[in-house]
Amino acid sequence: MSVTGAGRPRLATKKRPGDTAREEILDASAELFTTRGYTNTSTRMIADAVGLRQASLYHHFSNKDDILDSLLSGTVDEPLAVGQGIQGVEESAVVKMYAMAWFDADQLSRSRWNLGALYLLPELRTDRFGSFRESRFTLMNLYATIAGGVVQELESDVSAGTEELPFRLVETIVNGRADTENGRGSAGLHHASLIATAAVRVLGFPGDIDGIHDRAVRVVADVTASSIFEKKAGHGQ
Amino acid sequence: MSVTGAGRPRLATKKRPGDTAREEILDASAELFTTRGYTNTSTRMIADAVGLRQASLYHHFSNKDDILDSLLSGTVDEPLAVGQGIQGVEESAVVKMYAMAWFDADQLSRSRWNLGALYLLPELRTDRFGSFRESRFTLMNLYATIAGGVVQELESDVSAGTEELPFRLVETIVNGRADTENGRGSAGLHHASLIATAAVRVLGFPGDIDGIHDRAVRVVADVTASSIFEKKAGHGQ
């Protein structure tokens, strides 16, 4: 069933995945922004890709920036909610760090479009995207806090700034995907466990990873299953 | 002294850094592409920023894509030449890996404009940029080869794909710079030694970094001082 909400009747049958016209618009926009570029995409092209009149699109989003904001926020809201859940769990900091990186790298790998490729758009420097930037920096700080806990727990002798690396390692999934789409054969980096392992190794964890992995997967399962998280995160984008 | 080469007389006095009109065009383009966006920049804007007539700009570059190609190639040609030099040196693989990551992270940190932010442009998927893509993949493969040497030397027990991480870690400099420009206070990641340390840690090097750092710095100094390299790499962009 396709729910168009406040929109006018659809020109054609459903063209895109999504339960609502809003979700279809987001999916089409994500494809166009990541494959044609943000500046090269017009709201008319988006409406065409969904099979909506342009006027109907404006029932859902005021302009192209609103669509971009919604897409980008979708990439940080869920890891932020899960990360806050992970932070509150009774577990060692190493397990929490692994869980956080593993969950987030996995969602960046699996998302239908490589939205992280839009993080470097010059447009994002404007006030319009101040709220998204804040959310992303909050996520970055959460990573750094958990990473700081690992350094303390292990009494690691690491340089200042090392706590920033786990977040950066997770975002390398974006470049890995872009390179694969550009014809680079190897897709090794798409494995979330590789990134999560690297995240704890750079913080000085020398031990066996298998046990950490299993405990971290359990933490993520518990946190994402809790009703509080369901309410908080919704379905991301 | 400003050499305009085949160009017509300059409209104004020199506005940009660079010994030649070509270098000034590249500098202005790098600024405009990274701050306004590639699509949003016209060759007229570039000519204006340099103080050249648009027709004079076309004596140096046929079109905007040629300028972008030249800028991007500049970011990989030099690390590629240095990396090949490092590979040929008689040293342990750990020192070579550290040297490679340290040199490359340093050049990405210090470059006047954050050109790596353009690596994810959808335009780069076209045939026009096939040669740049190949150079970048050659650099990526060089990193993976050196990383493979480290894994072998240390007999590290790492998952398949781990050899891709040092290259990815170096490219995180680009995101770190973009975030700093967007108002994120910390600039911890701009330290090349932090990245180089992480590159050998993820490959399983457990030992003291200080000795490795000193030997790597010597390797880079030797390689960059050799006349073969000078000839090969020129001045990048």
XYZ file of C-alpha atoms in Angstrom:
474
model
C 0.000 0.000 0.000
C 1.351 3.410 -0.930
C 0.471 6.314 1.354
C 0.990 9.683 -0.252
C -0.017 11.720 2.789
C -0.871 15.317 1.966
C 0.289 14.882 -1.641
C -1.957 15.028 -4.699
C -2.877 11.823 -6.556
C 0.154 9.957 -7.937
C 0.971 10.264 -11.638
C 2.070 6.659 -11.875
C 2.429 3.516 -9.815
C 5.046 3.367 -7.084
C 8.556 3.574 -8.508
C 10.787 3.538 -5.420
C 11.177 1.570 -2.191
C 9.528 3.110 0.874
C 6.165 2.899 2.613
C 5.291 6.549 2.117
C 5.771 9.176 -0.596
C 8.183 10.875 1.792
C 10.379 7.769 1.953
C 10.262 7.385 -1.820
C 11.352 10.999 -2.258
C 14.245 10.426 0.146
C 15.327 7.278 -1.698
C 15.249 8.947 -5.118
C 17.088 11.992 -3.776
C 19.768 9.831 -2.167
C 20.388 8.107 -5.484
C 20.513 11.338 -7.480
C 22.636 13.258 -4.951
C 25.221 10.453 -4.688
C 25.404 9.557 -8.372
C 24.809 12.906 -10.166
C 25.877 15.289 -7.429
C 23.849 17.607 -5.223
C 24.160 20.750 -7.374
C 23.360 18.802 -10.535
C 20.086 17.491 -9.101
C 16.879 19.544 -9.256
C 13.636 18.964 -7.352
C 12.025 18.366 -10.761
C 14.395 15.440 -11.390
C 13.533 14.048 -7.961
C 9.798 14.369 -8.584
C 10.231 12.641 -11.962
C 12.227 9.808 -10.394
C 9.413 9.177 -7.890
C 6.572 9.692 -10.355
C 5.154 12.669 -8.461
C 4.188 16.131 -9.637
C 6.757 18.698 -8.486
C 3.993 20.485 -6.532
C 3.302 17.279 -4.597
C 6.944 17.018 -3.637
C 6.625 20.414 -1.953
C 3.918 19.016 0.334
C 6.660 16.899 1.893
C 9.772 19.104 1.699
C 10.049 22.883 1.281
C 13.205 22.629 -0.803
C 16.219 20.551 -1.789
C 18.186 21.539 1.334
C 15.420 20.078 3.535
C 15.720 16.765 1.719
C 19.512 16.737 2.125
C 19.205 17.606 5.805
C 16.760 14.788 6.366
C 19.003 12.272 4.566
C 22.138 13.314 6.434
C 20.427 13.397 9.818
C 19.278 9.844 9.125
C 22.911 8.714 9.001
C 23.755 10.038 12.481
C 20.509 9.874 14.503
C 20.452 6.092 14.715
C 24.137 5.527 15.627
C 23.765 8.341 18.172
C 20.772 6.684 19.854
C 22.445 3.268 19.776
C 25.737 4.732 21.009
C 24.012 6.386 23.958
C 22.402 3.052 24.755
C 25.771 1.276 24.525
C 27.390 3.855 26.775
C 24.873 3.082 29.537
C 25.437 -0.687 29.487
C 27.486 -2.444 32.210
C 30.417 -3.721 30.151
C 34.120 -3.058 29.686
C 35.007 0.029 27.632
C 36.743 -2.162 25.014
C 33.502 -4.052 24.371
C 31.513 -0.805 24.188
C 33.988 0.695 21.720
C 33.896 -2.388 19.527
C 30.072 -2.505 19.691
C 29.729 1.158 18.722
C 32.158 0.939 15.777
C 30.722 -2.375 14.631
C 27.103 -1.180 14.631
C 27.891 2.115 12.919
C 30.268 0.664 10.295
C 27.664 -1.956 9.525
C 24.878 0.587 8.948
C 27.197 2.712 6.752
C 28.078 -0.396 4.710
C 24.519 -1.589 4.256
C 22.657 1.642 3.573
C 21.162 1.603 0.092
C 23.066 4.751 -0.982
C 26.483 5.925 0.131
C 25.212 9.066 1.857
C 28.440 9.679 3.753
C 29.902 10.760 0.407
C 27.873 13.958 0.889
C 29.556 14.879 4.199
C 32.220 16.916 2.392
C 29.822 19.055 0.323
C 30.710 22.741 0.696
C 26.971 23.422 1.109
C 27.099 21.770 4.542
C 29.129 24.688 5.900
C 26.122 27.001 5.769
C 23.871 27.826 8.725
C 21.100 25.748 7.178
C 23.008 22.589 8.148
C 24.151 23.789 11.572
C 21.853 21.363 13.336
C 23.129 18.377 11.328
C 26.742 19.435 11.973
C 25.984 19.582 15.709
C 24.495 16.072 15.674
C 27.512 14.716 13.840
C 29.902 16.406 16.283
C 27.860 14.985 19.184
C 28.338 11.517 17.685
C 32.055 12.244 17.234
C 32.311 13.308 20.897
C 30.500 10.165 22.022
C 33.075 8.057 20.174
C 35.892 10.056 21.749
C 34.409 9.615 25.224
C 34.108 5.850 24.846
C 37.616 5.745 23.317
C 38.935 7.731 26.289
C 37.383 5.086 28.555
C 39.299 2.368 26.678
C 42.609 4.220 27.034
C 41.968 4.593 30.756
C 40.835 0.996 31.230
C 43.899 -0.397 29.434
C 46.260 2.289 30.768
C 47.409 2.656 27.146
C 50.319 4.924 26.381
C 48.852 6.726 23.322
C 49.367 10.242 21.933
C 46.771 12.968 22.359
C 44.288 12.775 19.492
C 44.287 8.965 19.287
C 40.753 8.967 20.736
C 39.552 10.555 17.484
C 40.654 7.611 15.369
C 37.782 5.137 15.937
C 35.220 7.607 14.533
C 37.509 8.302 11.562
C 38.049 4.593 10.956
C 34.283 4.029 10.819
C 33.840 6.817 8.268
C 36.427 5.181 5.976
C 33.580 2.822 5.036
C 32.300 5.715 2.896
C 35.528 5.944 0.867
C 35.718 2.175 0.576
C 32.225 2.030 -0.895
C 32.938 4.899 -3.299
C 36.084 3.125 -4.540
C 34.209 -0.133 -5.025
C 31.579 1.744 -7.052
C 34.433 3.247 -9.089
C 35.678 -0.178 -10.128
C 38.145 -1.008 -7.374
C 37.810 -4.766 -6.945
C 38.423 -5.327 -3.280
C 35.600 -4.774 -0.837
C 37.525 -5.847 2.230
C 36.763 -2.698 4.156
C 33.045 -3.318 4.043
C 33.392 -5.761 6.905
C 32.303 -3.980 10.042
C 34.328 -6.325 12.242
C 37.560 -5.256 10.499
C 36.871 -1.623 11.360
C 35.773 -2.413 14.916
C 38.931 -4.481 15.476
C 41.106 -1.637 14.184
C 39.246 0.807 16.455
C 40.250 -1.088 19.609
C 43.756 -1.949 18.318
C 44.707 1.725 17.781
C 43.608 2.382 21.369
C 46.067 -0.240 22.564
C 43.953 -3.386 23.019
C 46.411 -6.257 22.501
C 44.190 -9.234 23.380
C 42.028 -11.752 21.579
C 39.248 -10.217 19.476
C 36.857 -13.165 19.230
C 35.595 -12.862 22.788
C 35.198 -9.092 22.455
C 33.276 -9.490 19.185
C 30.770 -11.914 20.701
C 30.140 -9.738 23.753
C 29.793 -6.626 21.584
C 27.254 -8.260 19.275
C 25.201 -9.159 22.341
C 25.371 -5.552 23.611
C 24.170 -4.203 20.257
C 21.335 -6.740 20.140
C 20.214 -5.773 23.660
C 20.371 -2.047 23.013
C 18.586 -2.103 19.659
C 15.872 -4.417 21.059
C 15.036 -2.126 23.984
C 11.777 -0.251 23.566
C 13.403 3.026 24.633
C 15.736 2.872 21.654
C 12.962 1.927 19.226
C 11.084 5.049 20.260
C 14.131 7.292 20.101
C 15.633 6.223 16.789
C 12.579 5.382 14.718
C 13.769 4.189 11.352
C 16.551 6.692 10.744
C 15.874 8.160 7.321
C 58.556 37.658 -11.362
C 55.312 36.466 -12.891
C 55.564 34.371 -16.043
C 52.317 34.151 -17.948
C 53.660 31.816 -20.645
C 51.499 31.744 -23.736
C 48.829 33.897 -22.079
C 47.858 37.404 -23.076
C 48.945 40.387 -20.982
C 47.604 40.259 -17.412
C 44.626 42.409 -16.460
C 46.022 43.113 -13.040
C 48.996 42.414 -10.844
C 49.550 38.911 -9.512
C 46.742 37.881 -7.165
C 47.634 34.316 -6.242
C 50.645 32.322 -5.046
C 52.561 30.475 -7.776
C 55.505 31.149 -10.083
C 53.506 30.862 -13.286
C 50.009 31.742 -14.476
C 49.357 27.999 -14.608
C 50.148 27.636 -10.897
C 48.005 30.641 -10.050
C 45.083 29.160 -11.985
C 45.504 25.886 -10.087
C 45.585 27.676 -6.737
C 42.466 29.726 -7.461
C 40.649 26.662 -8.779
C 41.586 24.621 -5.705
C 40.131 27.321 -3.484
C 36.914 27.675 -5.481
C 36.360 23.930 -5.963
C 36.846 23.167 -2.264
C 34.891 26.116 -0.857
C 32.110 26.713 -3.437
C 31.958 23.248 -4.998
C 33.065 21.987 -8.395
C 29.719 22.376 -10.183
C 29.210 25.841 -8.725
C 32.537 27.100 -10.090
C 32.875 28.398 -13.653
C 36.072 29.027 -15.618
C 35.038 32.695 -15.629
C 35.116 32.770 -11.832
C 38.545 31.149 -11.900
C 39.864 33.676 -14.439
C 38.463 36.516 -12.307
C 40.103 35.127 -9.175
C 43.485 35.077 -10.925
C 43.030 38.396 -12.718
C 43.243 36.822 -16.173
C 40.979 37.126 -19.180
C 38.942 33.933 -19.638
C 40.544 33.461 -23.068
C 44.010 33.483 -21.456
C 42.944 30.743 -19.078
C 42.232 28.556 -22.112
C 45.883 28.866 -23.188
C 46.725 26.809 -20.103
C 43.764 24.420 -19.713
C 41.167 23.334 -22.289
C 38.374 23.162 -19.720
C 37.437 22.840 -16.056
C 37.893 19.054 -16.049
C 41.540 19.490 -17.102
C 42.127 21.760 -14.132
C 40.486 19.293 -11.739
C 42.514 16.419 -13.207
C 45.740 18.351 -12.764
C 44.896 19.225 -9.140
C 43.909 15.686 -8.213
C 46.909 14.106 -9.934
C 49.086 16.465 -7.904
C 47.814 14.838 -4.697
C 48.857 11.306 -5.713
C 51.897 11.722 -8.007
C 54.229 12.836 -5.253
C 53.287 10.213 -2.613
C 53.483 7.608 -5.378
C 57.035 8.619 -6.344
C 58.112 8.842 -2.695
C 56.390 5.534 -1.897
C 58.201 3.772 -4.717
C 61.457 5.205 -3.387
C 60.638 4.019 0.143
C 59.772 0.547 -1.121
C 63.258 0.191 -2.609
C 65.127 1.148 0.574
C 66.851 -1.489 2.755
C 64.779 -1.211 5.932
C 62.237 -3.216 7.893
C 58.689 -3.214 6.500
C 57.386 -1.536 9.674
C 59.699 1.448 9.121
C 58.706 1.664 5.430
C 55.005 1.584 6.322
C 55.430 4.290 8.930
C 57.532 6.406 6.538
C 54.973 6.122 3.754
C 51.981 7.006 5.946
C 53.879 9.781 7.698
C 55.016 11.471 4.481
C 51.610 11.215 2.806
C 49.559 12.276 5.842
C 51.889 15.227 6.251
C 51.461 16.412 2.655
C 47.657 16.018 2.913
C 47.700 18.071 6.137
C 49.887 20.844 4.821
C 48.529 21.381 1.327
C 47.053 24.844 0.964
C 43.607 23.522 0.008
C 41.913 20.329 1.144
C 41.859 18.738 -2.313
C 41.111 15.249 -1.006
C 37.586 16.547 -0.321
C 37.071 16.305 -4.097
C 37.826 12.551 -4.256
C 34.151 11.697 -3.772
C 32.792 13.922 -6.555
C 30.443 11.914 -8.803
C 32.215 13.533 -11.796
C 35.316 11.434 -11.025
C 33.483 8.291 -12.127
C 33.590 9.362 -15.776
C 36.153 8.181 -18.337
C 37.761 11.607 -18.283
C 39.230 10.829 -14.867
C 40.176 7.216 -15.594
C 43.863 8.020 -15.539
C 43.648 9.773 -12.150
C 41.615 6.865 -10.745
C 44.318 4.461 -11.950
C 47.078 6.499 -10.272
C 45.164 6.574 -7.022
C 44.530 2.820 -7.154
C 48.253 2.290 -7.883
C 49.047 4.268 -4.735
C 46.455 2.239 -2.821
C 48.072 -0.987 -4.052
C 51.516 0.239 -3.047
C 50.239 0.844 0.485
C 48.667 -2.630 0.550
C 51.920 -4.230 -0.658
C 53.996 -2.525 2.030
C 51.305 -3.367 4.619
C 51.414 -7.002 3.488
C 55.180 -6.934 4.103
C 54.565 -5.740 7.670
C 52.043 -8.515 8.354
C 54.556 -11.068 7.035
C 57.499 -9.577 8.938
C 55.600 -9.539 12.236
C 53.723 -12.792 11.517
C 50.610 -10.871 12.583
C 47.329 -12.719 12.865
C 45.076 -10.173 11.100
C 41.893 -10.589 9.034
C 41.903 -10.297 5.253
C 41.423 -6.672 4.274
C 43.486 -5.258 7.158
C 46.216 -4.313 4.638
C 43.799 -1.710 3.218
C 43.580 0.202 6.478
C 46.815 2.254 6.395
C 45.793 3.957 3.133
C 42.327 4.638 4.567
C 43.796 6.010 7.785
C 45.931 8.467 5.813
C 42.918 9.696 3.858
C 41.069 10.465 7.122
C 43.261 13.585 7.215
C 40.875 14.974 4.586
C 37.802 14.545 6.822
C 39.692 15.901 9.817
C 40.573 19.063 7.923
C 37.025 19.494 6.636
C 35.669 19.205 10.180
C 38.166 21.743 11.502
C 37.111 24.135 8.739
C 33.492 23.515 9.792
C 34.171 24.702 13.319
C 35.181 21.492 15.064
C 37.762 22.592 17.615
C 40.142 19.662 17.818
C 42.820 19.305 15.189
C 44.427 16.229 16.713
C 44.266 14.205 13.541
C 46.415 16.663 11.655
C 49.484 15.120 13.218
C 51.042 12.838 10.663
C 52.790 10.791 13.359
C 49.436 9.881 14.931
C 48.233 8.442 11.620
C 51.528 6.668 10.922
C 51.481 5.115 14.398
C 47.913 3.894 13.884
C 48.908 2.458 10.476
C 51.522 0.142 12.019
C 49.409 -0.628 15.128
C 46.467 -1.971 13.089
C 48.954 -4.257 11.300
C 49.995 -5.707 14.644
C 53.172 -3.793 15.570
C 53.243 -3.871 19.378
C 56.650 -2.270 20.033
C 58.035 1.154 20.822
C 57.184 3.812 18.218
C 59.940 6.364 18.937
C 62.700 4.331 17.314
C 60.497 3.552 14.299
C 59.606 7.235 13.901
C 63.244 8.349 13.842
C 64.282 5.714 11.313
C 61.254 6.508 9.111
C 61.985 10.230 9.088
C 65.531 9.423 7.922
C 64.178 7.182 5.140
C 61.855 9.931 3.906
C 64.676 12.496 3.983
C 66.954 10.185 1.974
C 64.292 9.358 -0.610
C 63.073 12.908 -1.155
C 66.656 14.191 -1.420
C 67.632 11.737 -4.162
C 67.879 13.322 -7.578
C 65.858 10.529 -9.192
C 62.876 11.456 -7.072
C 63.282 15.198 -7.699
C 63.095 14.537 -11.407
C 60.172 12.144 -11.158
C 57.869 14.042 -8.861
C 58.495 17.635 -9.811
C 56.433 19.826 -7.525
C 53.152 17.887 -7.567
C 50.548 20.472 -8.411
